[in-house]
PDB file of C-alpha atoms in Angstrom:
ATOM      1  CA  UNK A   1     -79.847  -8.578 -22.328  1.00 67.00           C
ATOM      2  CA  UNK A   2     -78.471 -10.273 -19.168  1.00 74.00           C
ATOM      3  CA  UNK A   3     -77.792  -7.857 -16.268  1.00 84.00           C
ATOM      4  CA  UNK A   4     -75.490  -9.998 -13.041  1.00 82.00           C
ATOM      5  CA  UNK A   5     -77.855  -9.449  -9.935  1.00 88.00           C
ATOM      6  CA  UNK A   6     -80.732  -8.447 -12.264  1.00 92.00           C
ATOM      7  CA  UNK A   7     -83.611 -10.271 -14.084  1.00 91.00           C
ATOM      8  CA  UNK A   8     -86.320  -8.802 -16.760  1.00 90.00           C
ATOM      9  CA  UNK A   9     -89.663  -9.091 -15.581  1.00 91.00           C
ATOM     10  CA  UNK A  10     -91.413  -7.353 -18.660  1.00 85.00           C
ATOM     11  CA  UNK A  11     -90.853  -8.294 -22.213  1.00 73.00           C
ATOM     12  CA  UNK A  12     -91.264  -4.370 -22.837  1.00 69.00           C
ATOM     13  CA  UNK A  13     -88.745  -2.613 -24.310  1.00 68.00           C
ATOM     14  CA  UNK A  14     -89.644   1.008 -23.181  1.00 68.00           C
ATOM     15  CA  UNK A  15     -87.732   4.105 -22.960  1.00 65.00           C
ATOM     16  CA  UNK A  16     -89.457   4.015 -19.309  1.00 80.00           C
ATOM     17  CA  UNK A  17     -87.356   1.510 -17.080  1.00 88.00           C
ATOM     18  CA  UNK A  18     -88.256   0.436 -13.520  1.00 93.00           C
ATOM     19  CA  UNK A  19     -86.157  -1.294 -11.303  1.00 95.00           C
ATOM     20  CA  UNK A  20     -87.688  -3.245  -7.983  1.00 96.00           C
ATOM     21  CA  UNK A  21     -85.866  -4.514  -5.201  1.00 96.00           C
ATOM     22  CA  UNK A  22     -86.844  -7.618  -2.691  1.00 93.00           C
ATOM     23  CA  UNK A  23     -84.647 -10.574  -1.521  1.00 89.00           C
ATOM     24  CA  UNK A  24     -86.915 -12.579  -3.598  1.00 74.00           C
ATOM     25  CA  UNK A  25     -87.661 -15.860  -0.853  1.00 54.00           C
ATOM     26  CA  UNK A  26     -90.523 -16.868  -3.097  1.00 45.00           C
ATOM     27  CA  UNK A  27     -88.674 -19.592  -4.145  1.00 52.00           C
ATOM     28  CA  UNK A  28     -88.706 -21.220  -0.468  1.00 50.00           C
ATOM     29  CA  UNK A  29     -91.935 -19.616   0.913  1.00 60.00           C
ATOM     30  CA  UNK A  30     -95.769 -18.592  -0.778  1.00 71.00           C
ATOM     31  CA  UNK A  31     -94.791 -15.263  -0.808  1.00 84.00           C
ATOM     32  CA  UNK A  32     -95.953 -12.955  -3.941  1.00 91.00           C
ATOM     33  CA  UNK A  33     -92.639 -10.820  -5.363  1.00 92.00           C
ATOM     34  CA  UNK A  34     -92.603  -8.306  -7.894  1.00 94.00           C
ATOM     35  CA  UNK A  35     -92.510 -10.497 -10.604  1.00 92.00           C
ATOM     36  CA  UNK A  36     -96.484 -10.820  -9.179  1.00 93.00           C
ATOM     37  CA  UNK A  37     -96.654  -7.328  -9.482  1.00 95.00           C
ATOM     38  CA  UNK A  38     -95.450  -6.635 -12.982  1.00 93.00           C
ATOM     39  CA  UNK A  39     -97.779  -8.282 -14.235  1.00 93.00           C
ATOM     40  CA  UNK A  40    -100.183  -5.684 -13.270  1.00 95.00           C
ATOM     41  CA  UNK A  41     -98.422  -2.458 -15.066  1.00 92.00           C
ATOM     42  CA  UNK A  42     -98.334  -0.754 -17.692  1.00 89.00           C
ATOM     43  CA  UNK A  43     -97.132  -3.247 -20.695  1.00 86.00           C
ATOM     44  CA  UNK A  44     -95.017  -0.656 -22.360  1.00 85.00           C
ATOM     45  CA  UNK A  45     -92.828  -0.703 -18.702  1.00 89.00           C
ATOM     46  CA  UNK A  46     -89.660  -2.460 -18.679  1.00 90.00           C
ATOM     47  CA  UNK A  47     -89.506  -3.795 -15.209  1.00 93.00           C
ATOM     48  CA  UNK A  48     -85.975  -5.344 -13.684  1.00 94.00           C
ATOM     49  CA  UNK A  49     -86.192  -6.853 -10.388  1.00 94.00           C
ATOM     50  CA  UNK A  50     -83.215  -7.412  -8.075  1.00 94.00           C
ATOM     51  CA  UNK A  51     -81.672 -11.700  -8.301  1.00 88.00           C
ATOM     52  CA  UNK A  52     -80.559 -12.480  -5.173  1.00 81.00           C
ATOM     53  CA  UNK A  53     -77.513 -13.709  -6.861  1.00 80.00           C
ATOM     54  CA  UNK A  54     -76.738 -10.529  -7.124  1.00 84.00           C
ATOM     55  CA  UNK A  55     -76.632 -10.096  -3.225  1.00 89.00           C
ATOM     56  CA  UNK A  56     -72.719 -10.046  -1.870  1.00 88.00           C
ATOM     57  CA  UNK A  57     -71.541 -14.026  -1.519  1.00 84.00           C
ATOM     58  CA  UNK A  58     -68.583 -12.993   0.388  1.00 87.00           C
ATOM     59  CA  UNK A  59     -67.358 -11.365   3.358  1.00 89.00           C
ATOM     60  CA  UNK A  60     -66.860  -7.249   3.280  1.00 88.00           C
ATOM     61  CA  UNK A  61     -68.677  -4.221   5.073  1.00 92.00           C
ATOM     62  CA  UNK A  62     -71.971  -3.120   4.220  1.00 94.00           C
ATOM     63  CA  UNK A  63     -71.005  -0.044   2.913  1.00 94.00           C
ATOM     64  CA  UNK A  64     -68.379  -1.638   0.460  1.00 94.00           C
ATOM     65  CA  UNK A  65     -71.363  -3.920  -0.797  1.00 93.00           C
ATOM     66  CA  UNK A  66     -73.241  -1.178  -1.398  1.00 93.00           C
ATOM     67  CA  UNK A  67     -71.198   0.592  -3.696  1.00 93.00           C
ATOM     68  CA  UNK A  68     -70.424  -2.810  -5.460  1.00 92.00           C
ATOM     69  CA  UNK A  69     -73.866  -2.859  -5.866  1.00 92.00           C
ATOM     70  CA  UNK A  70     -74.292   0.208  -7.360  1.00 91.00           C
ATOM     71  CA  UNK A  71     -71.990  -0.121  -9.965  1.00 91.00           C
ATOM     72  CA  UNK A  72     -72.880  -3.055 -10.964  1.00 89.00           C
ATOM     73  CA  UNK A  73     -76.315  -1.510 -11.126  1.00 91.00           C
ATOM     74  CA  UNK A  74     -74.947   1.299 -13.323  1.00 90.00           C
ATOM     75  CA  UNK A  75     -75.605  -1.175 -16.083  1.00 88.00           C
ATOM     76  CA  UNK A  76     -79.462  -0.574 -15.767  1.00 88.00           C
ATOM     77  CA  UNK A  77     -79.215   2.776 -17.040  1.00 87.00           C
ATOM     78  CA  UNK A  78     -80.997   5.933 -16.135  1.00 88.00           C
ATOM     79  CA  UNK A  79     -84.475   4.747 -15.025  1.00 90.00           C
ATOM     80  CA  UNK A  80     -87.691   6.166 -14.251  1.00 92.00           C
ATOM     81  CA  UNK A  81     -89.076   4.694 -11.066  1.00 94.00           C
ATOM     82  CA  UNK A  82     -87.747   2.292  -8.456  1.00 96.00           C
ATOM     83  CA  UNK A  83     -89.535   0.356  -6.237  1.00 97.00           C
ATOM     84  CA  UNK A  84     -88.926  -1.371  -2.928  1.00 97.00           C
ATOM     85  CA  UNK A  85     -90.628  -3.884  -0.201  1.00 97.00           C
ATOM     86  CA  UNK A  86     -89.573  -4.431   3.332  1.00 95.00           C
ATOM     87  CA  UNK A  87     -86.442  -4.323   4.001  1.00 95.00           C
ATOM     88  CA  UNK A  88     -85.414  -3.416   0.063  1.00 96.00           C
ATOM     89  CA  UNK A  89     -87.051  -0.349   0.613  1.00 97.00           C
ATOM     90  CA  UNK A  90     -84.287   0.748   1.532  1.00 97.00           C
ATOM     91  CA  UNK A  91     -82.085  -0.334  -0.952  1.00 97.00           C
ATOM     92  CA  UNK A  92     -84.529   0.957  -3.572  1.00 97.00           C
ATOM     93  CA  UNK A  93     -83.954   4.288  -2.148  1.00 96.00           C
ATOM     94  CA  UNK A  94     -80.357   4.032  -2.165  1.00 96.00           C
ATOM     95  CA  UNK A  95     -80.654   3.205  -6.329  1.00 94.00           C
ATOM     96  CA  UNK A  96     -83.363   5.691  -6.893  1.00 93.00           C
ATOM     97  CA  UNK A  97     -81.229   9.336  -6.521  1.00 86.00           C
ATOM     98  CA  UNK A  98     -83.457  11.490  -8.552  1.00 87.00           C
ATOM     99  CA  UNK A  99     -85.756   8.396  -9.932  1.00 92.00           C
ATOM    100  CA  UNK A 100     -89.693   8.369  -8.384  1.00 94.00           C
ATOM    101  CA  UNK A 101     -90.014   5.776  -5.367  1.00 96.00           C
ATOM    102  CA  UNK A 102     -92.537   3.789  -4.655  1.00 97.00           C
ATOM    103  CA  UNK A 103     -92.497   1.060  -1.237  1.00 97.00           C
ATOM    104  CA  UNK A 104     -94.374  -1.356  -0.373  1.00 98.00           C
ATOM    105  CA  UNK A 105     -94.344  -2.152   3.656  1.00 97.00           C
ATOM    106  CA  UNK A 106     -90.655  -0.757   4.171  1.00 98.00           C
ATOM    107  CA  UNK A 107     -89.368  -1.539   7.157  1.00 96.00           C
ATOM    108  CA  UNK A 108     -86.005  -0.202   9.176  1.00 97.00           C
ATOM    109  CA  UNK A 109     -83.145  -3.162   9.164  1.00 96.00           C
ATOM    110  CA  UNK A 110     -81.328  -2.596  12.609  1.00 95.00           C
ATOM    111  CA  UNK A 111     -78.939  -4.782  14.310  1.00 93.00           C
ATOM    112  CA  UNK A 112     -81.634  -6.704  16.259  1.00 92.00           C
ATOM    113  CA  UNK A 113     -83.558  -7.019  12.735  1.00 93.00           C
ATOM    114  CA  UNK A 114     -80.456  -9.233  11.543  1.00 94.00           C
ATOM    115  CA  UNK A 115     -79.665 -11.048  14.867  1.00 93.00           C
ATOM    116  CA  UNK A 116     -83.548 -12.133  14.823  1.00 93.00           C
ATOM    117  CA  UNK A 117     -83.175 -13.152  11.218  1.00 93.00           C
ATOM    118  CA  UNK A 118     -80.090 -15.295  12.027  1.00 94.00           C
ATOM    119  CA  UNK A 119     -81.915 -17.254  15.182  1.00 94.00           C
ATOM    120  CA  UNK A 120     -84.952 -17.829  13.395  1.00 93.00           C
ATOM    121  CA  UNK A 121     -83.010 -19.494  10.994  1.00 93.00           C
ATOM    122  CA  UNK A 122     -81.218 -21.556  13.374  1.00 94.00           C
ATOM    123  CA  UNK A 123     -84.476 -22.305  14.753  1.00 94.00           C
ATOM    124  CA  UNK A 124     -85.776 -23.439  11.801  1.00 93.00           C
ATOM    125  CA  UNK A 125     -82.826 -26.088  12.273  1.00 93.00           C
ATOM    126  CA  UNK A 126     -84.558 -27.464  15.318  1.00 92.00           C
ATOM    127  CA  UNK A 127     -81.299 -25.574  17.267  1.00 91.00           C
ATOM    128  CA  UNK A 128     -81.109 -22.803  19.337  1.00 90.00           C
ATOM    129  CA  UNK A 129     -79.122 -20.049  18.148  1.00 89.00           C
ATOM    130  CA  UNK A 130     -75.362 -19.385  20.568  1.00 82.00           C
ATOM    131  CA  UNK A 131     -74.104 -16.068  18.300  1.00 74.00           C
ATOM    132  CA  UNK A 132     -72.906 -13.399  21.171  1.00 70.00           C
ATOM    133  CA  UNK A 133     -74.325  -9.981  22.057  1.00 69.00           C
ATOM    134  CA  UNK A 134     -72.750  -7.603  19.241  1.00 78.00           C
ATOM    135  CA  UNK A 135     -71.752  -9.958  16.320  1.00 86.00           C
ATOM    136  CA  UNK A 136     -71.297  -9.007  13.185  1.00 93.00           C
ATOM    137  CA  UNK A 137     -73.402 -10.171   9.992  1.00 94.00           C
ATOM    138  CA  UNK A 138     -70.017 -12.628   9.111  1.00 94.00           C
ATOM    139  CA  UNK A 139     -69.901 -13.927  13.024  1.00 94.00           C
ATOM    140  CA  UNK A 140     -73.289 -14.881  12.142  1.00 95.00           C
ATOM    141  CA  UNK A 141     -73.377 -16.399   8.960  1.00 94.00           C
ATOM    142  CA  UNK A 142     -70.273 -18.295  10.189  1.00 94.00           C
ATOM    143  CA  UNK A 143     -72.559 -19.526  13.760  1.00 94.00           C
ATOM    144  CA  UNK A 144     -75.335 -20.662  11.896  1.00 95.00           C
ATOM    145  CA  UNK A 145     -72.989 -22.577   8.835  1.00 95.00           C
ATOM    146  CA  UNK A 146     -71.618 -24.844  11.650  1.00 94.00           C
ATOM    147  CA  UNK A 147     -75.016 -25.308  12.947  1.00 94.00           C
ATOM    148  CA  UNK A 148     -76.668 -26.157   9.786  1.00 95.00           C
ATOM    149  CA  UNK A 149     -73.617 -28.847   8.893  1.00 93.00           C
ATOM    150  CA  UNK A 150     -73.965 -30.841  12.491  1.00 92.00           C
ATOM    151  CA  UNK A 151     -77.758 -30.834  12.266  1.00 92.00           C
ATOM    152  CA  UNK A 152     -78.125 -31.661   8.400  1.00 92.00           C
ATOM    153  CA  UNK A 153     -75.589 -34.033   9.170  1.00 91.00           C
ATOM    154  CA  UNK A 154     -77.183 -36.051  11.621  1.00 91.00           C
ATOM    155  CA  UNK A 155     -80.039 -35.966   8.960  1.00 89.00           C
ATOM    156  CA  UNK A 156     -78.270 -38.234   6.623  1.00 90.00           C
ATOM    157  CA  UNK A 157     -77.786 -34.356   4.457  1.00 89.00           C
ATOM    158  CA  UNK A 158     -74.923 -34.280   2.625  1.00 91.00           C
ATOM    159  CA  UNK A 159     -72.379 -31.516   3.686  1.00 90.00           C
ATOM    160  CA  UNK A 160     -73.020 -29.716  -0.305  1.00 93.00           C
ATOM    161  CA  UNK A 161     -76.319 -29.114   0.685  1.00 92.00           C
ATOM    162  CA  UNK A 162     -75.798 -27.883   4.170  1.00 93.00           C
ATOM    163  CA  UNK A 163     -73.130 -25.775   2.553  1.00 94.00           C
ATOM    164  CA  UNK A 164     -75.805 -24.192   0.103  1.00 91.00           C
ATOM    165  CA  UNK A 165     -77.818 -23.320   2.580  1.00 92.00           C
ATOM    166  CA  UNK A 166     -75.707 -21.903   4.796  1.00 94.00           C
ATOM    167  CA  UNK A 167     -74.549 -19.266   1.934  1.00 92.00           C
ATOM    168  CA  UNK A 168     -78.278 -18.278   1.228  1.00 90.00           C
ATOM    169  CA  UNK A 169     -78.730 -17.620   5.089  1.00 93.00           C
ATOM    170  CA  UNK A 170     -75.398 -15.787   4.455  1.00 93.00           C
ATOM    171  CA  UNK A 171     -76.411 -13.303   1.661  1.00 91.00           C
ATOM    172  CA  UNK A 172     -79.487 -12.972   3.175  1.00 92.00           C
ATOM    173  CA  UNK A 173     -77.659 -11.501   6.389  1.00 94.00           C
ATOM    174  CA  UNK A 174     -75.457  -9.468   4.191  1.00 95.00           C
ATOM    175  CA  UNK A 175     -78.657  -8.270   2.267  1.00 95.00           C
ATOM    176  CA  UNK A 176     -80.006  -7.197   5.506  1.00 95.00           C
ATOM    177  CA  UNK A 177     -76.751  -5.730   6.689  1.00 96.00           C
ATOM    178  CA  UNK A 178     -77.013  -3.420   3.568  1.00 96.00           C
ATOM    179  CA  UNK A 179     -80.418  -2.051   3.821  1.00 97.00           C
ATOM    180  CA  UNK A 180     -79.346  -1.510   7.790  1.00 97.00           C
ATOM    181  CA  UNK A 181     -76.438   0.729   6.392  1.00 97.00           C
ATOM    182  CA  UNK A 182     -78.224   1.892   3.760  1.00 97.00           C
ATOM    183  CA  UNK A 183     -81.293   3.597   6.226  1.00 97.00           C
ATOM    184  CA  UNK A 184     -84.377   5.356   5.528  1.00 97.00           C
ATOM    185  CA  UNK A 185     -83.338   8.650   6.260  1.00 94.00           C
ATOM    186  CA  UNK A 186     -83.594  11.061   3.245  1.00 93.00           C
ATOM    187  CA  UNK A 187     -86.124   8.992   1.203  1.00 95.00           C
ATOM    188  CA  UNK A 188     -88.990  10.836  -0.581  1.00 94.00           C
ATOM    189  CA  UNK A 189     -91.424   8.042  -1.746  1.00 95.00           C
ATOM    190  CA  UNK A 190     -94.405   9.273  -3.633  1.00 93.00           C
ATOM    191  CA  UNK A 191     -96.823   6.798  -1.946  1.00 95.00           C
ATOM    192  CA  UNK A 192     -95.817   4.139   0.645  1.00 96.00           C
ATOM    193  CA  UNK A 193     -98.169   1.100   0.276  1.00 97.00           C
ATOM    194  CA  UNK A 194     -99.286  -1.188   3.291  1.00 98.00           C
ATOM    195  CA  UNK A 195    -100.623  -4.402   3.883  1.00 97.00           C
ATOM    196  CA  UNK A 196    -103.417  -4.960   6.571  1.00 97.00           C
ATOM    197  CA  UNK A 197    -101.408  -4.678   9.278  1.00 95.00           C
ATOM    198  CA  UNK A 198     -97.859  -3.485   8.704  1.00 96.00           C
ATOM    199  CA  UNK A 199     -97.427   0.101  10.021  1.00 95.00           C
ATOM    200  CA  UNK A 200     -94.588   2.310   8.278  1.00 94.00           C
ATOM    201  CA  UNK A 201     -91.692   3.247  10.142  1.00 96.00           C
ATOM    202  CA  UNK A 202     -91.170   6.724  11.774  1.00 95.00           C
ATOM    203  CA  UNK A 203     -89.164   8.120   9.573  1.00 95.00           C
ATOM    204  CA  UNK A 204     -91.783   7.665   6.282  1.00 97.00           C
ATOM    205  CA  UNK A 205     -94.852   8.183   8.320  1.00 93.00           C
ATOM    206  CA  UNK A 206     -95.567  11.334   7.020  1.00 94.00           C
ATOM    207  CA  UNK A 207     -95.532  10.027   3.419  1.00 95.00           C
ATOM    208  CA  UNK A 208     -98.779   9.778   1.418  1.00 94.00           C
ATOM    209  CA  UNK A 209    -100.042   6.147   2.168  1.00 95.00           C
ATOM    210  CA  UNK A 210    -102.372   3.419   0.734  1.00 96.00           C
ATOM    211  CA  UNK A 211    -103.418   0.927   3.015  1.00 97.00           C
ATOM    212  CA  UNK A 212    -104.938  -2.185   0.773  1.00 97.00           C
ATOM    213  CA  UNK A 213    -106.683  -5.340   3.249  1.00 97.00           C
ATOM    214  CA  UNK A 214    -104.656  -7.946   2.684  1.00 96.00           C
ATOM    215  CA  UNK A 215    -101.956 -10.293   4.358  1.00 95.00           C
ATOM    216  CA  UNK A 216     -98.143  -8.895   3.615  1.00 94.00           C
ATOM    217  CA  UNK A 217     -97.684 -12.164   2.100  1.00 92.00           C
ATOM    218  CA  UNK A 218    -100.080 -11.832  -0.795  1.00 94.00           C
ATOM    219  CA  UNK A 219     -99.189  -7.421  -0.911  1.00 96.00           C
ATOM    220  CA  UNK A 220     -97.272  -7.575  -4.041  1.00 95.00           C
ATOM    221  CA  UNK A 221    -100.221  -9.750  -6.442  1.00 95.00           C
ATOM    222  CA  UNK A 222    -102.811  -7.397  -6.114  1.00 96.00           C
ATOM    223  CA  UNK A 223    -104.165  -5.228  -8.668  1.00 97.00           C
ATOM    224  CA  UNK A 224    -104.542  -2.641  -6.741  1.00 97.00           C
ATOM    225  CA  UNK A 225    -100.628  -2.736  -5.432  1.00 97.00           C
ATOM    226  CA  UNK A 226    -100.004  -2.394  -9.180  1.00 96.00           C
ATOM    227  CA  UNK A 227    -102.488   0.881  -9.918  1.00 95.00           C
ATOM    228  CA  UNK A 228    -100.941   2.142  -6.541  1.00 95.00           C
ATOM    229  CA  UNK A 229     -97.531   1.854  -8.162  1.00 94.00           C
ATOM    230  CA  UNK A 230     -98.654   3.839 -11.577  1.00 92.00           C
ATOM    231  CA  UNK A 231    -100.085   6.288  -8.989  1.00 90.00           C
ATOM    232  CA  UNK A 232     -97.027   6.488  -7.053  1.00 85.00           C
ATOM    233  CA  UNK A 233     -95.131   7.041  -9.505  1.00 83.00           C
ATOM    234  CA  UNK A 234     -96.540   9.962 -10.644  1.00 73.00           C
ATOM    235  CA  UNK A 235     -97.107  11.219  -7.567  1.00 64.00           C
ATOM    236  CA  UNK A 236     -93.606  11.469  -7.191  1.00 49.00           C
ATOM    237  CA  UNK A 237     -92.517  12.788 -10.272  1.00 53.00           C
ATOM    238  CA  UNK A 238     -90.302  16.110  -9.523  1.00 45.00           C
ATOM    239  CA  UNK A 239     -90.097  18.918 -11.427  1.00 36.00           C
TER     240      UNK A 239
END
């Protein structure tokens, strides 16, 4: 069954459905995703993690993404547990209503959260980013597509692939721009898991926590972040 901004990371076919939400960068970076950690629950799980295709591709506030989202999302199903890292705790919170939560080193997306994604990714362009104080996630996206044309260009990179590129960076922003609208306020999670050195934000701190010693980077492979998740999960189970 294909779900748009969806992808099955089980082969299960359970009555118990999990849905886990990232931005998924794997693909560009060595960064472990929950398709890592699927592999280390239960087998009779049906686990969907969130496509970034499914993040917005066009202009639009965040709030009207959101509830885009979320309807698409409706196509899931009722589920039993959602689960959420960095900034897609959030977002995993926003899906999970009356579902158990589990996150793994949430952080809160503010304004300067997105403004420091959008220079480091004109910096990564060997430029140096020229968006003004208070611009929104589309003044952004739009700053950095001009960027990344001129300076592919001179590259000898065709304009196709500067124009890909520039649209990631785009959703990405959007992405961000969600979880920044969607907050952390009102979340329950029944464990918050942390890398070595991430610290959880204020508003989760008094959440039951599991600190495992690793790097973020390799969090979502480890055994261990996978028994944390059964735990969690149970943990938060309501009555």
């Amino acid at each position: 069954m294909a779900i748009g901004g969806w992808r099955l990371l089980s082969s299960a076919s359970s009555a118990r459905t999990v849905v886990a939400v990232d931005f998924t960068l794997a693909k560009v970076r060595a960064q472990a995703n929950f398709g890592d950690l699927a592999r280390h629950l239960p087998e009779d799980w049906a686990v969907w993690g969130s496509d970034e295709t499914g993040w917005p591709a066009g202009p639009g506030g965040a709030r009207e993404h959101l509830a885009a989202w979320r309807a698409r999302s409706d196509a899931l199903g009722n589920f039993h547990a959602a689960l959420g890292f960095c900034a897609g705790a959030a977002l995993a919170g926003f899906l999970a209503r009356d579902a158990r939560l589990v996150l793994f080193d949430p952080v809160l997306v503010s304004a300067r959260t997105i403004a420091e994604h959008y220079a480091g990714a004109v910096r990564r362009l060997g430029a140096e980013p020229e968006a003004g104080p208070g611009d929104d996630v589309e003044a952004l996206a739009g700053h950095y597509a001009v960027v990344a044309r001129k300076a592919l260009g001179e590259q000898g990179v065709p304009d196709a692939i500067a124009a890909e590129l520039s649209g990631r960076v785009a959703a990405n922003l959007r992405y961000l721009d969600m979880a920044r609208a969607a907050g952390l306020d009102g979340l329950e999670p029944g464990l918050v898991v942390l890398s070595r050195d991430h610290e959880p934000p204020a508003a989760l701190a008094r959440f039951p926590r599991l600190r495992l010693d690793v790097p973020q980077e390799r969090l979502l492979a480890e055994a261990a972040a996978g028994r944390a998740a059964v735990a969690g999960c149970v943990a938060g189970e309501r009555a």
